[in-house]
XYZ file of C-alpha atoms in Angstrom:
456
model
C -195.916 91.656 -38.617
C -195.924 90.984 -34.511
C -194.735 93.829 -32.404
C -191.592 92.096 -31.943
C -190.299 91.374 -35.097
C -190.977 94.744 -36.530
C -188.590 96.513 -33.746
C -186.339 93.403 -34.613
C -186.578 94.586 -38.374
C -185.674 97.926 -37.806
C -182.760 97.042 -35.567
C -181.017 94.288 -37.268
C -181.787 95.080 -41.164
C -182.975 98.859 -41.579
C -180.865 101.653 -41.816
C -182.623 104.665 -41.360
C -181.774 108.048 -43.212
C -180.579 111.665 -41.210
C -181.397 109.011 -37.682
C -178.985 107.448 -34.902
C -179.783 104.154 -34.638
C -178.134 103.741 -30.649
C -181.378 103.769 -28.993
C -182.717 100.755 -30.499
C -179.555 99.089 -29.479
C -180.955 99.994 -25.453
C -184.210 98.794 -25.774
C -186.692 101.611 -27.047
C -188.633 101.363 -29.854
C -188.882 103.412 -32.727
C -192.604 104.107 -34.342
C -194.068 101.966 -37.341
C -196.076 104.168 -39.795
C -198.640 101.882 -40.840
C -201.120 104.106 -43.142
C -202.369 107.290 -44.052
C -206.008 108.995 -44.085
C -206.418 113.302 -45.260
C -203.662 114.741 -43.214
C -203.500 111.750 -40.441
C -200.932 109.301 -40.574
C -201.598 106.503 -38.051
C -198.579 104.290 -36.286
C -198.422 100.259 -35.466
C -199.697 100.903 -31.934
C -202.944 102.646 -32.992
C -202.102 106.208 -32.517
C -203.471 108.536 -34.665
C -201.301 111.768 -35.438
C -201.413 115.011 -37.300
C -199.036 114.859 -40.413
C -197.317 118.405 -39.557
C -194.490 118.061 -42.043
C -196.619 116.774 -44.977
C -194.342 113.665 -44.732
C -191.650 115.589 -45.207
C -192.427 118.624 -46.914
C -194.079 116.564 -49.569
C -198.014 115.200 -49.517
C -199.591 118.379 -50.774
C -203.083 116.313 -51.465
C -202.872 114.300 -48.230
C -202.804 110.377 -47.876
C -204.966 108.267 -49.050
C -206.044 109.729 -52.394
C -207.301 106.821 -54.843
C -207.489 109.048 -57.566
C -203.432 108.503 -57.503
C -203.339 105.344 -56.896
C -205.841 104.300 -59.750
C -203.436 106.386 -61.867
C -199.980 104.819 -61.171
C -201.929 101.589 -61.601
C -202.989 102.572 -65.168
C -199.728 103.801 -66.308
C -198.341 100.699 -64.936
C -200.428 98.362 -67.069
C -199.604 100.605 -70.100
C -196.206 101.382 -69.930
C -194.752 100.368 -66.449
C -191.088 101.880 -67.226
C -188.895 103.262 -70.111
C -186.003 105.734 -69.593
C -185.885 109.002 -71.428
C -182.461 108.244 -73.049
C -182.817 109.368 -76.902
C -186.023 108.480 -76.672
C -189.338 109.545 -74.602
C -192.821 108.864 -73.173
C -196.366 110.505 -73.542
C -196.306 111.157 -69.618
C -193.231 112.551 -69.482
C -193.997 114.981 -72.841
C -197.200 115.890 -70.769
C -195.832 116.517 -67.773
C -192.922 118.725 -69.379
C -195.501 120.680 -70.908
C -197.384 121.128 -67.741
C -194.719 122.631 -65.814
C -193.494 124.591 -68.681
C -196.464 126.098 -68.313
C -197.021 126.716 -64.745
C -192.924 128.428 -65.232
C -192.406 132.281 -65.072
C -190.428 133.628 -68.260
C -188.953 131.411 -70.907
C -188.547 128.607 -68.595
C -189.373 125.880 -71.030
C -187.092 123.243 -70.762
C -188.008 120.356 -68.631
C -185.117 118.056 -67.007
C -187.233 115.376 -65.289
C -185.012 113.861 -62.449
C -185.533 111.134 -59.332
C -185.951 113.482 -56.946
C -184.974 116.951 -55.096
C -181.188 116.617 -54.795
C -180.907 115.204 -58.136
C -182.528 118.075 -59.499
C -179.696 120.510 -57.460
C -176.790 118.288 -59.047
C -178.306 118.459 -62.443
C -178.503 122.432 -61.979
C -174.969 122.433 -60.804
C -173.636 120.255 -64.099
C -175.726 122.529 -66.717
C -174.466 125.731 -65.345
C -170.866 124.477 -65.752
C -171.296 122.633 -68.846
C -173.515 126.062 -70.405
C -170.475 128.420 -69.353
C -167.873 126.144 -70.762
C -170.113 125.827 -74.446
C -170.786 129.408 -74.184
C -166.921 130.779 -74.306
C -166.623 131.020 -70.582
C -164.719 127.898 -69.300
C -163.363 129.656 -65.876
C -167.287 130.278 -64.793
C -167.640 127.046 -62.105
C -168.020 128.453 -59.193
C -171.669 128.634 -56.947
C -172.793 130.510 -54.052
C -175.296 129.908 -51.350
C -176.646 130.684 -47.805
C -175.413 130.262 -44.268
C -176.969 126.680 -42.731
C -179.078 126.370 -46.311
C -179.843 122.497 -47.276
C -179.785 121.827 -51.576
C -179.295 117.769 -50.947
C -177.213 115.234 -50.805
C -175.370 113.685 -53.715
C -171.753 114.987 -53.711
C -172.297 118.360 -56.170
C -175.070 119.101 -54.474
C -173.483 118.300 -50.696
C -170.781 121.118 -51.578
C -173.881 123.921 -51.983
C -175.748 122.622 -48.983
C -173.652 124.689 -45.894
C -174.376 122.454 -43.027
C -170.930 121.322 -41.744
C -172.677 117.922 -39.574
C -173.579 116.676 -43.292
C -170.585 117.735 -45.440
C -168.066 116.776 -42.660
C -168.268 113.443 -42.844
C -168.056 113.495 -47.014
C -164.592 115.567 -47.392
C -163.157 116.835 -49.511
C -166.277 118.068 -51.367
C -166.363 119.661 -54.868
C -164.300 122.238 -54.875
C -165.547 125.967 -55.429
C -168.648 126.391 -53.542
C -169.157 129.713 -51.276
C -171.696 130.251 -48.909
C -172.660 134.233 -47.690
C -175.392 135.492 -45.187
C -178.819 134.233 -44.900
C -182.111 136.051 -44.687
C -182.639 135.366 -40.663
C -183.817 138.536 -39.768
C -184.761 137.474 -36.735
C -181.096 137.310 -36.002
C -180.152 140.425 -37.835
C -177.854 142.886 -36.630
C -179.512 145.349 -34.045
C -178.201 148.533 -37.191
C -181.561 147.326 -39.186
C -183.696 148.381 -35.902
C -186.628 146.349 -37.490
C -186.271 147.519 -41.327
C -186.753 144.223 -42.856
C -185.810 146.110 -46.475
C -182.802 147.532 -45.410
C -181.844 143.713 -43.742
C -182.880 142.385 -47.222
C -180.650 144.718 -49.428
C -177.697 144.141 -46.579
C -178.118 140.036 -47.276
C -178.396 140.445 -51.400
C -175.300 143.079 -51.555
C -173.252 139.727 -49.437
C -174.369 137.974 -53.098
C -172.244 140.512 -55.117
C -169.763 140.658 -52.724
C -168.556 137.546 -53.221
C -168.960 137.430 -56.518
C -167.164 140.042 -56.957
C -164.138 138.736 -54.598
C -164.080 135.496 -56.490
C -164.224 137.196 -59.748
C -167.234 137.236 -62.205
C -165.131 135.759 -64.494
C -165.286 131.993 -61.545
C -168.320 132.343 -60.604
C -171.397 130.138 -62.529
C -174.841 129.942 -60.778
C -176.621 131.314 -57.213
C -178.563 128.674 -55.576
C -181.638 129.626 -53.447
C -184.247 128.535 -51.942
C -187.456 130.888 -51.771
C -187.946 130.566 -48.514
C -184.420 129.030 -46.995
C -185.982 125.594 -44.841
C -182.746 125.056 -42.955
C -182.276 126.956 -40.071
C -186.497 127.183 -39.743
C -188.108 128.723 -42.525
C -186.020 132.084 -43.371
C -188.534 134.516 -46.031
C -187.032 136.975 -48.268
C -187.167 140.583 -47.095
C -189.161 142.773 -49.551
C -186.931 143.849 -52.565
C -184.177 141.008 -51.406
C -185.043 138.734 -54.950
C -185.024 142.103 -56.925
C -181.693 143.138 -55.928
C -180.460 139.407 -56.222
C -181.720 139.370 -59.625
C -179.940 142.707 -60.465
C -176.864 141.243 -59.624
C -176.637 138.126 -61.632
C -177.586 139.712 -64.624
C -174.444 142.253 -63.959
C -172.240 139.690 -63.772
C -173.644 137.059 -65.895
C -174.203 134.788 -63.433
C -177.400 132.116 -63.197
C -179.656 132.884 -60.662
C -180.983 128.801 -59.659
C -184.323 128.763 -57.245
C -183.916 125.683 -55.188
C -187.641 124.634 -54.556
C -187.881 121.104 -53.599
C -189.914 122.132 -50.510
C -191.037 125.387 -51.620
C -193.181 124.526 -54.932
C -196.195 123.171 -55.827
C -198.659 125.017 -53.261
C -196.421 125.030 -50.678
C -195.641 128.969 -50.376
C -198.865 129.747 -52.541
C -198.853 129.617 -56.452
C -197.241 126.752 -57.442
C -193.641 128.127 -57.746
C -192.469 130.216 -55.282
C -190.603 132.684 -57.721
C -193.849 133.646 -58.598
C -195.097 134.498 -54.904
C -191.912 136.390 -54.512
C -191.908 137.879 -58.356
C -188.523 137.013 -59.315
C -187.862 134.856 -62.592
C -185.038 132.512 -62.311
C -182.546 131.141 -64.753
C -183.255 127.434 -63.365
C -185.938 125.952 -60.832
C -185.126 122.831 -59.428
C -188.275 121.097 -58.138
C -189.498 117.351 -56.787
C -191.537 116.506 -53.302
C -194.485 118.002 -53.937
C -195.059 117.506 -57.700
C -196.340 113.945 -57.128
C -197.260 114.384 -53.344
C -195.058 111.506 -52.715
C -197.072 109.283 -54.188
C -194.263 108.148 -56.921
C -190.329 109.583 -56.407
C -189.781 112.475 -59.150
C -188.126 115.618 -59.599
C -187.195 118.278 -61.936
C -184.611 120.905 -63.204
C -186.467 123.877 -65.175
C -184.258 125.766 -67.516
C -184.785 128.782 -69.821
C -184.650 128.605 -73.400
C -180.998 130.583 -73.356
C -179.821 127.441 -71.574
C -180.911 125.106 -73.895
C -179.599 126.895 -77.024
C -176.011 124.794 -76.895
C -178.265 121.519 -76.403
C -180.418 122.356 -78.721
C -180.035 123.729 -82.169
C -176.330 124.190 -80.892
C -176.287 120.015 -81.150
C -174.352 119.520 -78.248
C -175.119 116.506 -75.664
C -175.795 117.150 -71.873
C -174.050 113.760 -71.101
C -176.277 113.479 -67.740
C -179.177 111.254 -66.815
C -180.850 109.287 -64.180
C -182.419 105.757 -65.159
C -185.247 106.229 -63.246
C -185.513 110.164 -63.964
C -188.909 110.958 -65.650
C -190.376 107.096 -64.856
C -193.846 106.890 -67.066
C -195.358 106.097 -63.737
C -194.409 109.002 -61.598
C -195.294 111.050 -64.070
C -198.663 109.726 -64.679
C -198.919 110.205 -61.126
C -197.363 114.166 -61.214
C -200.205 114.920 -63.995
C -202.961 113.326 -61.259
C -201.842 115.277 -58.414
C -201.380 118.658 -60.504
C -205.661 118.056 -61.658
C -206.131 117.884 -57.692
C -204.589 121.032 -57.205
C -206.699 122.518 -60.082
C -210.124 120.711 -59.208
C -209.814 121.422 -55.712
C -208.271 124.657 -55.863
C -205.501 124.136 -53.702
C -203.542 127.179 -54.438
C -206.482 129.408 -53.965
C -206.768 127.311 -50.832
C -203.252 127.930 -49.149
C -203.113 131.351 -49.962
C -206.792 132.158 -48.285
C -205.834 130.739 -45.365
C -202.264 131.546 -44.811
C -203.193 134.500 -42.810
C -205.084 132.502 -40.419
C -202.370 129.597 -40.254
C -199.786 132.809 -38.866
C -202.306 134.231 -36.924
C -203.003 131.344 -35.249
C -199.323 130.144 -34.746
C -198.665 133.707 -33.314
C -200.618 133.381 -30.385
C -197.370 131.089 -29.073
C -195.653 134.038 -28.731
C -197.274 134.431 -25.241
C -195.082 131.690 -24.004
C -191.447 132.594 -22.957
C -189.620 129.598 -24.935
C -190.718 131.217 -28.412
C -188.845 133.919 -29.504
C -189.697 133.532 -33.554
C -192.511 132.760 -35.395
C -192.024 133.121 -39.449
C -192.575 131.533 -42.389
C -195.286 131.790 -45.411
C -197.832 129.787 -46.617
C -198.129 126.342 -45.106
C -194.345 126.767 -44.350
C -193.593 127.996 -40.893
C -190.608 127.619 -38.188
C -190.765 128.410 -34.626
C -187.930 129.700 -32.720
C -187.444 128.038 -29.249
C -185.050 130.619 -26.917
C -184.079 130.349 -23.491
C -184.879 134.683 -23.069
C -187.148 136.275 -25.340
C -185.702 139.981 -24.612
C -182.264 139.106 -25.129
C -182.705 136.014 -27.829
C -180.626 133.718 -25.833
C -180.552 130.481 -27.409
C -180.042 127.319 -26.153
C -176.695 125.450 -25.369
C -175.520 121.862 -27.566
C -176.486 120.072 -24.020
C -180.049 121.842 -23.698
C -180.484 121.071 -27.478
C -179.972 117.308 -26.608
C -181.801 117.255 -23.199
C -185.143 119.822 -24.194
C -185.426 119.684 -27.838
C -184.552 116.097 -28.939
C -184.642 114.359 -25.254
C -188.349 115.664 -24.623
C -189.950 117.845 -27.331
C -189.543 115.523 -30.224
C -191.232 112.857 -28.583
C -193.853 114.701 -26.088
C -195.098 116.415 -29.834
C -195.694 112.734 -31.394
C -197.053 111.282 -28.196
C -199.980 114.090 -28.203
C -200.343 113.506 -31.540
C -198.557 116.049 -33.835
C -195.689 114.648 -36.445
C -193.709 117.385 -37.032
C -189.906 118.171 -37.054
C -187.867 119.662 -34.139
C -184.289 120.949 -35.647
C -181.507 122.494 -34.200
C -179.638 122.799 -37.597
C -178.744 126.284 -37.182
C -180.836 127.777 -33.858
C -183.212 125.341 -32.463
C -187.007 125.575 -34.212
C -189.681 123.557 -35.002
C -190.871 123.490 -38.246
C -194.734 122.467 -39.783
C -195.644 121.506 -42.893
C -198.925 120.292 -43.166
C -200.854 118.446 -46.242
C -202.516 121.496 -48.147
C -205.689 120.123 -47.420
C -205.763 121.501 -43.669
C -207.959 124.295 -42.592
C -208.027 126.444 -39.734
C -209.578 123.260 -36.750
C -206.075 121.864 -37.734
C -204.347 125.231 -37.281
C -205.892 125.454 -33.716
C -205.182 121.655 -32.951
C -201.765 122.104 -33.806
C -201.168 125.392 -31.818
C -202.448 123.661 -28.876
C -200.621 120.352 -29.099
C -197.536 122.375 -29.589
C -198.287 125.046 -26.799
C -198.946 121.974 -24.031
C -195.482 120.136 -24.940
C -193.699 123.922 -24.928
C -194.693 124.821 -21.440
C -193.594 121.725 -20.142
C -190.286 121.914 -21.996
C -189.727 125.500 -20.163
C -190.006 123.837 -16.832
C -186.977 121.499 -17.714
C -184.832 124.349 -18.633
């Protein structure tokens, strides 16, 4: 397609997710994506870019691979689609046993879904419907973190806490809580730099409210390992422990939201396991087919299952396109790429290097915060690094979306500039980086930042 008629395209027919659409309305264009090499995506005018976000959060393997390719066009000349209502598939028995056994504990029962926020509803729905087979009807309630994002269909809208998003959707399902965060960047100046102390603070908020709603109303925790909204929030040491301790007091499910945070992404390829905490539930999906094929999935313990199970009853839930033969020939592709290339082994070898080298922006007075782990990082922009001033709404909108955004994809980094919470931006790269990208990043991002100070 022309120039023209792909801005005419997006204007008049396309209506883009999370994105205002006034601009194109005035006469600017908005970027074509045309392909995809490694970790280099390439637009319609030629310019080639560093994929900092992985897509978004999601092409562990990088673009490109054949290998995938070759294998959603095999499954597709086999068995192009069939549902897993009553009955099943050979990818989707594979796959389940797979991830079964990648799973901490007696996580064994696979829920395959169409994607991350399905896989958060689905959670939602079995830790009702499990309470209300089990004797405990009352148990419906969930809890979750300050600014945290879990998705976007209606169940799973209520545990996401990020009023711009659930505003417009009122009224919500009802009996979802929200406590503190692990931001200990923005912790109270009492935990004078004892990250533990911060860590046990944040979990104690957990049983707090659990305890104020009643044990007896409250079903499942959602959390994600390490929290993405807000820019990349780890757990302070002993934080999962204590969290852990406190649903098994009061019988409550402890869910571990990874949709960004699995599959190589933190390390191993579930987070729990990087942080040493077994959950009741994982929800997963991005990264488990690197994009190439939409598919997700809910992880449950055998204890779960038990009413579904020899207990006969029905989980009356499903997605038509949850567990499609084709993604999940694709899933089992992508998962031999981790193993054959070593990809975990990878991310956690050169994690150290990927802080070390986004550290060296501390030197510039716009960054207050750098944090994350693995190939998951978020850096805080502030307008005073002694006192953590932060930005107003109008220098959000003139510095952070009016010039960083688009100064970091001009020089050739795609990554994502938020102010969902304080304003950060957040990298994500394919897996496949090493530490020439690290560097090529950091400086990319260091040339747009000291320009943005001067507009302050």
């Amino acid at each position: 397609m022309e120039q023209h008629n792909l801005q005419t395209g997006i204007r008049d027919h396309v209506w883009m997710h999370m994105a205002n659409h006034k601009h194109l309305f005035e006469g600017d264009r908005t970027p074509v994506i045309t392909h995809g090499e490694g970790h280099h995506i390439f637009d319609d005018t030629g310019r080639k870019l560093i994929d900092g976000l992985a897509g978004l959060f999601v092409v562990q393997v990088g673009h490109g691979r054949e290998e995938l390719a070759q294998a959603a066009y095999d499954q597709t000349k086999k068995l192009g689609f069939f549902p897993l209502w009553s009955y099943t598939h050979e990818p989707a028995i594979q796959l389940s046993e797979r991830l079964a056994g990648y799973a901490p504990g007696d996580l064994n029962r696979v829920f395959l879904t169409s994607g991350g926020g399905d896989s958060v509803e689905s959670a939602l729905k079995l830790a009702k419907n499990y309470f209300r087979l089990t004797g405990k009807p009352g148990k419906h309630k969930v809890i979750s973190r300050a600014t945290a994002y879990h998705g976007t269909p209606h169940g799973a809208l209520s545990v996401t806490s990020l009023p711009d998003l659930r505003n417009q959707f009122a009224p919500l399902v009802p009996g979802a809580h929200k406590v503190p965060n692990t931001n200990f960047y923005r912790a109270d100046d009492r935990f004078a730099g004892d990250e533990k102390a911060f860590g046990q603070w944040a979990a104690d908020r957990i049983a707090e409210a659990i305890e104020f709603e009643g044990a007896d109303s409250v079903a499942a925790v959602f959390l994600e390992p390490v929290q993405n909204s807000g820019g990349c929030f780890p757990p302070p040491p002993g934080y999962f422990e204590r969290v852990r301790e406190i649903c098994d007091e009061h019988d409550v499910l402890l869910v571990s939201d990874e949709t960004i945070c699995a599959f190589g992404r933190i390390g191993s390829m579930f987070a729990c396991n990087d942080f040493d905490y077994v959950p009741d539930i994982i929800t997963c999906a991005k990264g488990i087919t690197s994009g190439y094929a939409p598919l997700g999935a809910m992880i449950a313990s055998d204890r779960l299952f038990e009413p579904f199970g020899k207990g006969g009853e029905t989980f009356y839930h499903g997605y038509t396109f949850g567990g499609h033969p084709v993604a999940c020939h694709v899933a089992m592709a992508n998962l031999d790429i981790f193993e054959s290339e070593e990809l975990n082994t990878r991310v956690a070898t050169n994690a150290p290097t990927f802080r070390k080298t986004l550290e060296k922006l501390l030197d510039l007075p716009i960054v207050g915060d750098v944090r994350g782990e693995g190939y998951f990082y978020g850096i805080e922009l502030v307008k005073d690094q002694a006192t953590k001033e932060t930005f107003t709404a109008e220098e959000c909108e003139r510095v952070l979306k009016g010039f960083v955004s688009s100064a970091l994809y001009e020089r050739g980094l795609y990554c994502r500039a938020d102010d969902r919470g304080e304003p950060v931006i957040q990298l994500s790269p394919p897996l496949t980086c090493g530490p020439e990208d690290f560097e090529e990043m950091e400086q990319i991002i260091r040339s747009v930042l000291t320009d943005a100070w001067e507009l302050i």
